[in-house]
Structure formats: C-alpha cells, structure tokens
Tab-separated table of C-alpha atoms in Angstrom:
chain	number	residue	atom	x	y	z
T	1	MET	CA	-254.095	-67.190	70.290
T	2	ASN	CA	-250.629	-68.619	70.901
T	3	ASN	CA	-249.949	-68.331	67.157
T	4	ILE	CA	-250.982	-64.681	66.977
T	5	SER	CA	-248.242	-62.081	67.147
T	6	THR	CA	-248.265	-59.238	69.659
T	7	THR	CA	-248.672	-56.756	66.812
T	8	GLU	CA	-251.774	-58.579	65.572
T	9	ILE	CA	-253.316	-58.574	69.055
T	10	VAL	CA	-252.589	-54.868	69.515
T	11	ASN	CA	-254.079	-54.090	66.110
T	12	ARG	CA	-257.156	-56.185	66.848
T	13	VAL	CA	-258.034	-54.377	70.073
T	14	TRP	CA	-256.931	-51.018	68.676
T	15	ASN	CA	-259.159	-51.188	65.612
T	16	TYR	CA	-262.194	-50.897	67.826
T	17	ALA	CA	-260.927	-47.506	68.980
T	18	HIS	CA	-261.978	-46.081	65.636
T	19	VAL	CA	-265.571	-47.168	66.269
T	20	LEU	CA	-265.568	-45.495	69.674
T	21	ARG	CA	-263.862	-42.406	68.265
T	22	ASP	CA	-266.987	-41.786	66.197
T	23	GLU	CA	-268.987	-41.918	69.427
T	24	GLY	CA	-266.877	-39.189	71.021
T	25	VAL	CA	-264.567	-41.496	73.014
T	26	GLY	CA	-260.985	-40.261	72.618
T	27	TYR	CA	-258.052	-42.615	72.154
T	28	SER	CA	-256.682	-42.025	75.650
T	29	ASP	CA	-260.106	-42.782	77.154
T	30	TYR	CA	-260.334	-45.912	75.043
T	31	VAL	CA	-256.954	-47.170	76.246
T	32	GLU	CA	-258.029	-46.476	79.829
T	33	GLN	CA	-261.327	-48.377	79.503
T	34	LEU	CA	-259.622	-51.183	77.638
T	35	THR	CA	-257.042	-51.683	80.357
T	36	TYR	CA	-259.733	-51.769	83.057
T	37	LEU	CA	-261.565	-54.549	81.242
T	38	ILE	CA	-258.483	-56.529	80.217
T	39	PHE	CA	-257.273	-56.425	83.817
T	40	LEU	CA	-260.602	-57.811	85.059
T	41	LYS	CA	-260.499	-60.604	82.467
T	42	MET	CA	-256.879	-61.473	83.264
T	43	THR	CA	-257.681	-61.553	86.977
T	44	ALA	CA	-260.617	-63.903	86.354
T	45	GLU	CA	-258.312	-66.217	84.382
T	46	ARG	CA	-255.636	-66.113	87.095
T	47	VAL	CA	-258.103	-67.206	89.747
T	48	ALA	CA	-259.578	-69.887	87.483
T	49	GLY	CA	-256.052	-71.204	86.967
T	50	GLY	CA	-255.389	-71.443	90.703
T	51	GLN	CA	-253.196	-68.321	90.954
T	52	GLU	CA	-253.556	-65.362	93.282
T	53	GLY	CA	-256.232	-62.901	92.254
T	54	GLU	CA	-258.796	-60.483	93.586
T	55	SER	CA	-262.045	-62.403	94.074
T	56	LEU	CA	-264.112	-59.214	93.902
T	57	ALA	CA	-262.694	-58.418	90.450
T	58	VAL	CA	-263.583	-61.922	89.293
T	59	VAL	CA	-267.166	-61.660	90.571
T	60	ARG	CA	-267.661	-58.320	88.864
T	61	TRP	CA	-266.211	-59.512	85.543
T	62	ASN	CA	-268.406	-62.612	85.510
T	63	MET	CA	-271.403	-60.388	86.145
T	64	LEU	CA	-270.532	-57.964	83.334
T	65	VAL	CA	-270.248	-60.643	80.652
T	66	GLU	CA	-273.806	-61.772	81.379
T	67	LEU	CA	-275.444	-58.346	81.042
T	68	ASP	CA	-276.434	-56.007	78.235
T	69	GLY	CA	-278.204	-52.703	77.678
T	70	SER	CA	-278.773	-50.270	80.518
T	71	ASP	CA	-278.201	-53.049	83.077
T	72	LEU	CA	-274.667	-53.489	81.766
T	73	GLU	CA	-273.971	-49.754	81.831
T	74	GLU	CA	-275.229	-49.472	85.414
T	75	GLU	CA	-273.285	-52.487	86.677
T	76	TYR	CA	-270.100	-51.333	84.968
T	77	ARG	CA	-270.401	-47.981	86.715
T	78	LYS	CA	-270.965	-49.758	90.041
T	79	THR	CA	-268.040	-52.076	89.356
T	80	LEU	CA	-265.618	-49.194	88.812
T	81	GLU	CA	-266.822	-47.408	91.955
T	82	MET	CA	-266.686	-50.574	94.044
T	83	LEU	CA	-263.200	-51.580	92.916
T	84	GLY	CA	-261.931	-48.018	93.314
T	85	SER	CA	-262.996	-48.012	96.971
T	86	GLN	CA	-260.866	-51.055	97.812
T	87	LYS	CA	-257.510	-50.909	99.583
T	88	GLY	CA	-254.154	-51.872	98.126
T	89	THR	CA	-253.414	-52.497	94.469
T	90	LEU	CA	-257.035	-52.924	93.415
T	91	GLY	CA	-257.992	-49.516	94.796
T	92	MET	CA	-254.941	-47.948	93.162
T	93	ILE	CA	-255.778	-49.368	89.738
T	94	PHE	CA	-259.420	-48.281	89.811
T	95	ARG	CA	-259.013	-45.012	91.729
T	96	LYS	CA	-261.447	-42.414	90.332
T	97	ALA	CA	-262.276	-44.743	87.443
T	98	GLN	CA	-265.266	-43.677	85.356
T	99	ASN	CA	-267.157	-45.206	82.459
T	100	LYS	CA	-266.362	-43.196	79.316
T	101	ILE	CA	-268.345	-45.497	76.990
T	102	GLN	CA	-271.921	-44.261	77.233
T	103	ASP	CA	-273.422	-46.522	74.552
T	104	PRO	CA	-274.204	-49.888	76.233
T	105	ALA	CA	-274.034	-51.685	72.873
T	106	LYS	CA	-270.453	-50.468	72.333
T	107	LEU	CA	-269.501	-51.442	75.876
T	108	GLU	CA	-271.012	-54.897	75.393
T	109	ARG	CA	-269.091	-55.352	72.138
T	110	LEU	CA	-265.830	-54.386	73.816
T	111	ILE	CA	-266.413	-56.769	76.739
T	112	ASP	CA	-267.335	-59.578	74.333
T	113	MET	CA	-264.179	-58.975	72.292
T	114	ILE	CA	-261.989	-59.147	75.400
T	115	ASN	CA	-263.833	-62.134	76.847
T	116	LYS	CA	-263.266	-64.216	73.699
T	117	GLU	CA	-259.494	-64.000	74.084
T	118	SER	CA	-257.638	-66.356	76.407
T	119	TRP	CA	-255.196	-63.898	77.951
T	120	SER	CA	-253.749	-66.496	80.325
T	121	THR	CA	-252.140	-68.299	77.380
T	122	LEU	CA	-249.953	-65.255	76.758
T	123	SER	CA	-246.603	-64.810	78.434
T	124	ILE	CA	-246.119	-61.896	80.829
T	125	ASP	CA	-243.825	-60.231	78.285
T	126	VAL	CA	-246.520	-60.386	75.614
T	127	LYS	CA	-249.106	-58.903	77.975
T	128	GLY	CA	-246.734	-56.064	78.788
T	129	ALA	CA	-246.028	-55.550	75.104
T	130	ILE	CA	-249.763	-55.277	74.420
T	131	TYR	CA	-250.107	-52.499	76.991
T	132	GLU	CA	-247.018	-50.738	75.654
T	133	GLY	CA	-248.279	-51.058	72.076
T	134	LEU	CA	-251.626	-49.547	72.983
T	135	LEU	CA	-249.976	-46.692	74.857
T	136	GLN	CA	-247.697	-45.984	71.928
T	137	LYS	CA	-250.642	-45.872	69.532
T	138	GLY	CA	-252.503	-43.556	71.894
T	139	ALA	CA	-249.524	-41.221	72.138
T	140	GLU	CA	-249.078	-41.193	68.366
T	141	SER	CA	-252.770	-40.478	67.813
T	142	GLU	CA	-253.206	-37.689	70.331
T	143	LYS	CA	-249.704	-36.186	70.424
T	144	LYS	CA	-250.112	-34.964	73.956
T	145	GLY	CA	-249.288	-35.860	77.519
T	146	ALA	CA	-246.908	-34.902	80.298
T	147	GLY	CA	-243.762	-35.480	78.259
T	148	GLN	CA	-243.846	-39.244	78.811
T	149	TYR	CA	-241.328	-41.313	76.916
T	150	PHE	CA	-241.737	-45.065	76.875
T	151	THR	CA	-238.323	-46.710	76.723
T	152	PRO	CA	-238.121	-49.550	74.155
T	153	ARG	CA	-237.871	-53.008	75.736
T	154	PRO	CA	-234.406	-53.861	74.235
T	155	ILE	CA	-232.924	-50.718	75.837
T	156	ILE	CA	-234.515	-51.566	79.199
T	157	GLU	CA	-233.118	-55.101	79.039
T	158	ALA	CA	-229.638	-53.816	78.166
T	159	ILE	CA	-229.624	-51.370	81.095
T	160	VAL	CA	-230.874	-53.994	83.562
T	161	ASP	CA	-228.250	-56.437	82.289
T	162	VAL	CA	-225.538	-53.860	82.990
T	163	MET	CA	-226.910	-53.005	86.463
T	164	GLN	CA	-227.233	-56.683	87.479
T	165	PRO	CA	-229.950	-56.304	90.183
T	166	GLN	CA	-229.638	-58.813	93.012
T	167	PRO	CA	-231.995	-60.556	95.481
T	168	MET	CA	-232.843	-58.617	98.672
T	169	GLN	CA	-232.158	-55.255	97.012
T	170	VAL	CA	-234.771	-52.490	96.929
T	171	ILE	CA	-235.169	-51.205	93.373
T	172	ALA	CA	-236.874	-47.836	92.847
T	173	ASP	CA	-237.878	-46.031	89.675
T	174	PRO	CA	-238.869	-42.374	90.326
T	175	ALA	CA	-240.391	-42.077	86.841
T	176	CYS	CA	-241.685	-45.617	86.490
T	177	GLY	CA	-244.076	-45.152	83.578
T	178	THR	CA	-245.828	-48.459	82.893
T	179	GLY	CA	-243.230	-50.360	84.938
T	180	GLY	CA	-240.921	-51.603	82.200
T	181	PHE	CA	-237.699	-51.235	84.203
T	182	LEU	CA	-239.249	-52.738	87.332
T	183	THR	CA	-240.722	-55.787	85.590
T	184	VAL	CA	-237.550	-56.510	83.622
T	185	ALA	CA	-235.514	-56.205	86.838
T	186	HIS	CA	-237.977	-58.600	88.483
T	187	ASP	CA	-237.556	-61.155	85.699
T	188	PHE	CA	-233.764	-60.787	85.774
T	189	ILE	CA	-233.699	-61.712	89.463
T	190	ALA	CA	-236.468	-64.317	89.387
T	191	ASN	CA	-235.173	-66.211	86.348
T	192	ASN	CA	-231.518	-66.568	87.368
T	193	LYS	CA	-230.935	-70.262	86.649
T	194	GLU	CA	-227.442	-70.245	88.145
T	195	ARG	CA	-228.752	-69.156	91.556
T	196	PRO	CA	-232.389	-70.082	92.335
T	197	LEU	CA	-234.054	-67.865	94.921
T	198	SER	CA	-234.523	-69.035	98.491
T	199	LYS	CA	-238.015	-68.791	99.998
T	200	LYS	CA	-236.961	-65.669	101.907
T	201	GLU	CA	-235.585	-64.028	98.762
T	202	ALA	CA	-238.651	-64.930	96.704
T	203	ARG	CA	-240.931	-63.433	99.369
T	204	PHE	CA	-238.845	-60.244	99.510
T	205	LEU	CA	-238.885	-59.993	95.697
T	206	LYS	CA	-242.658	-60.196	95.643
T	207	LYS	CA	-243.444	-57.895	98.565
T	208	HIS	CA	-240.572	-55.485	99.195
T	209	SER	CA	-238.170	-55.198	96.249
T	210	PHE	CA	-239.913	-52.604	94.091
T	211	GLN	CA	-241.066	-49.007	94.405
T	212	GLY	CA	-242.322	-46.714	91.672
T	213	ASN	CA	-243.546	-43.135	91.233
T	214	ASP	CA	-245.120	-41.341	88.306
T	215	ILE	CA	-246.720	-37.935	87.763
T	216	SER	CA	-249.596	-39.348	85.696
T	217	ASP	CA	-252.535	-41.106	87.358
T	218	SER	CA	-253.303	-43.181	84.279
T	219	VAL	CA	-249.695	-44.266	83.779
T	220	ALA	CA	-249.255	-45.117	87.476
T	221	ARG	CA	-252.402	-47.228	87.140
T	222	LEU	CA	-250.916	-49.117	84.195
T	223	CYS	CA	-247.735	-49.719	86.155
T	224	ALA	CA	-249.725	-51.155	89.054
T	225	MET	CA	-251.507	-53.490	86.618
T	226	ASN	CA	-248.237	-54.558	85.028
T	227	LEU	CA	-246.633	-55.309	88.409
T	228	TYR	CA	-249.743	-57.151	89.588
T	229	LEU	CA	-249.550	-59.461	86.569
T	230	HIS	CA	-245.988	-60.276	87.628
T	231	GLY	CA	-247.243	-61.200	91.096
T	232	ILE	CA	-245.798	-57.990	92.568
T	233	GLY	CA	-247.908	-55.875	94.887
T	234	THR	CA	-250.902	-58.195	95.031
T	235	GLU	CA	-251.396	-57.070	98.645
T	236	ASP	CA	-249.779	-53.621	99.018
T	237	CYS	CA	-249.319	-51.522	95.886
T	238	PRO	CA	-245.655	-50.508	95.353
T	239	VAL	CA	-246.612	-47.644	93.014
T	240	ILE	CA	-247.106	-44.196	94.533
T	241	PRO	CA	-249.730	-42.209	92.569
T	242	PRO	CA	-249.466	-38.433	92.001
T	243	PHE	CA	-251.867	-37.418	94.779
T	244	LEU	CA	-249.795	-39.271	97.389
T	245	MET	CA	-246.565	-37.823	96.009
T	246	GLU	CA	-248.023	-34.334	96.412
T	247	PHE	CA	-249.313	-35.131	99.898
T	248	ARG	CA	-245.920	-36.424	101.038
T	249	SER	CA	-244.200	-33.392	99.539
T	250	ARG	CA	-246.460	-31.108	101.578
T	251	LEU	CA	-245.662	-33.049	104.745
T	252	VAL	CA	-241.957	-32.626	104.104
T	253	ASN	CA	-242.398	-28.882	103.521
T	254	LEU	CA	-244.400	-28.553	106.731
T	255	GLY	CA	-241.685	-30.373	108.616
C-alpha cells in the first residue's frame, strides 16, 4: 500500500459508492458510513501498534469483521449506538450515527475492503488527503450542502507558514471544516526541528491548543476524526458540534 498513490486509494474506496448508489445509498451517506468504518479500522491498528486508542472501538471492529448476514447488520447497529453514547471524542464522532447500508452483503463487502488495507502504513497527511478526496467527490456528485468550501492543502500550508503558530498558543478555527487548518498548524508546531517541544509544550499542544466549530454535524465529525488521528483530543474533543453551538448561543441570549 505504500506504493499506491492517494488518488488510487480514493478511487478504490470511491468506486464502491456506485454499487451502493444502486441500492439507494446516496454519496453523502456512503462517505459517512465509510468514515465510520475507516476510523474503527485505524483505531484498531493504532492500538495494535502500541499507540493510544479507544479499546471499545477496537473490540467492536474486531467483532464486525467476524460476522456476516443479519448478525453483522445487528451488531453494526449496536456498535454505532454504543459508540455514540460514549463521552469525549468517541461520542462526538458517532453521535446520532445510523446504519444507512441495509443490505448485509454490501456492508460485509465494505468492511472486508477496508479491513484488507493497512491504514497504519499511511502517513497522517495521506489519511487526511483520503478524507478530503472523498468529501470532494461527494460534493461534486451531489452539488449540495451548507456552502462548505474545502481549502486546498497548499493554500492552508501557505497561510499557516505566514501566521507562524507557536507552542502554548490557543488556535481556534470558527469554521473548521474537516480540520485542515488545525492539523497543519499542529504539524507546523510539532515538527519544528530548530526548537523541539518541551514536555509541557507537547502536552499543551495535544490537550489545549486547538478549538474548532462547524455548522455541519457530519463535517464536525470528520474534523474530530482528523484531529484524533493526529493525537489531538483523544480524551476531550476540541470540536464543538452544531447542537452545542446553538445551546451556548441560547445561554448567551438568556444572559
């Protein structure tokens, strides 16, 4: 998989969308289901490799790959409900998640396709590019949304390079999308070879440096996944979903 380009990987997982389209699963639903499953697989690989990861997500993924038929459909539904009830980042990612793939054979094929890939061999940038590529294809196919615009990675990198984010700063993106600006800012700070981070700075970078908001539940979910894969928000999710934004706005108005 190391020799496969990002475009090839995106095309490989996207091609299956056409199969599901014939079953009544829209492109946006496909991207949503795909990201749920890829996240579970990536989490399982992180834990297997000795990195931080949600043990519950790993248990549920390992269970799904062993099942088929109606048992698989039932356990997938339970998995989404169970993960959505958790606190922190995991609960944010799977909040109100539902199975949109009603044919167990199609679900099994999708899980098998994802399970065959070794996602841990990919760099973080490639993983982010896969998500961005899928989102772009979904937007092109459905031509709808809340006016989201996904900034190309070279532009994000140029802006971050000009802003020069520093350790111990709080960096907020009020329209975070899938987290491109936040993750690039993270990498800019973390990979500064001229000034390695102290333990205090590294801890702050991981737990307190980033905050994001977005008006779309599905996009906020993708941002939370993207940050999680960077080791950000593994305990407390730094992304504020739409329902919390609305709730806080009401509190301010009441005050």
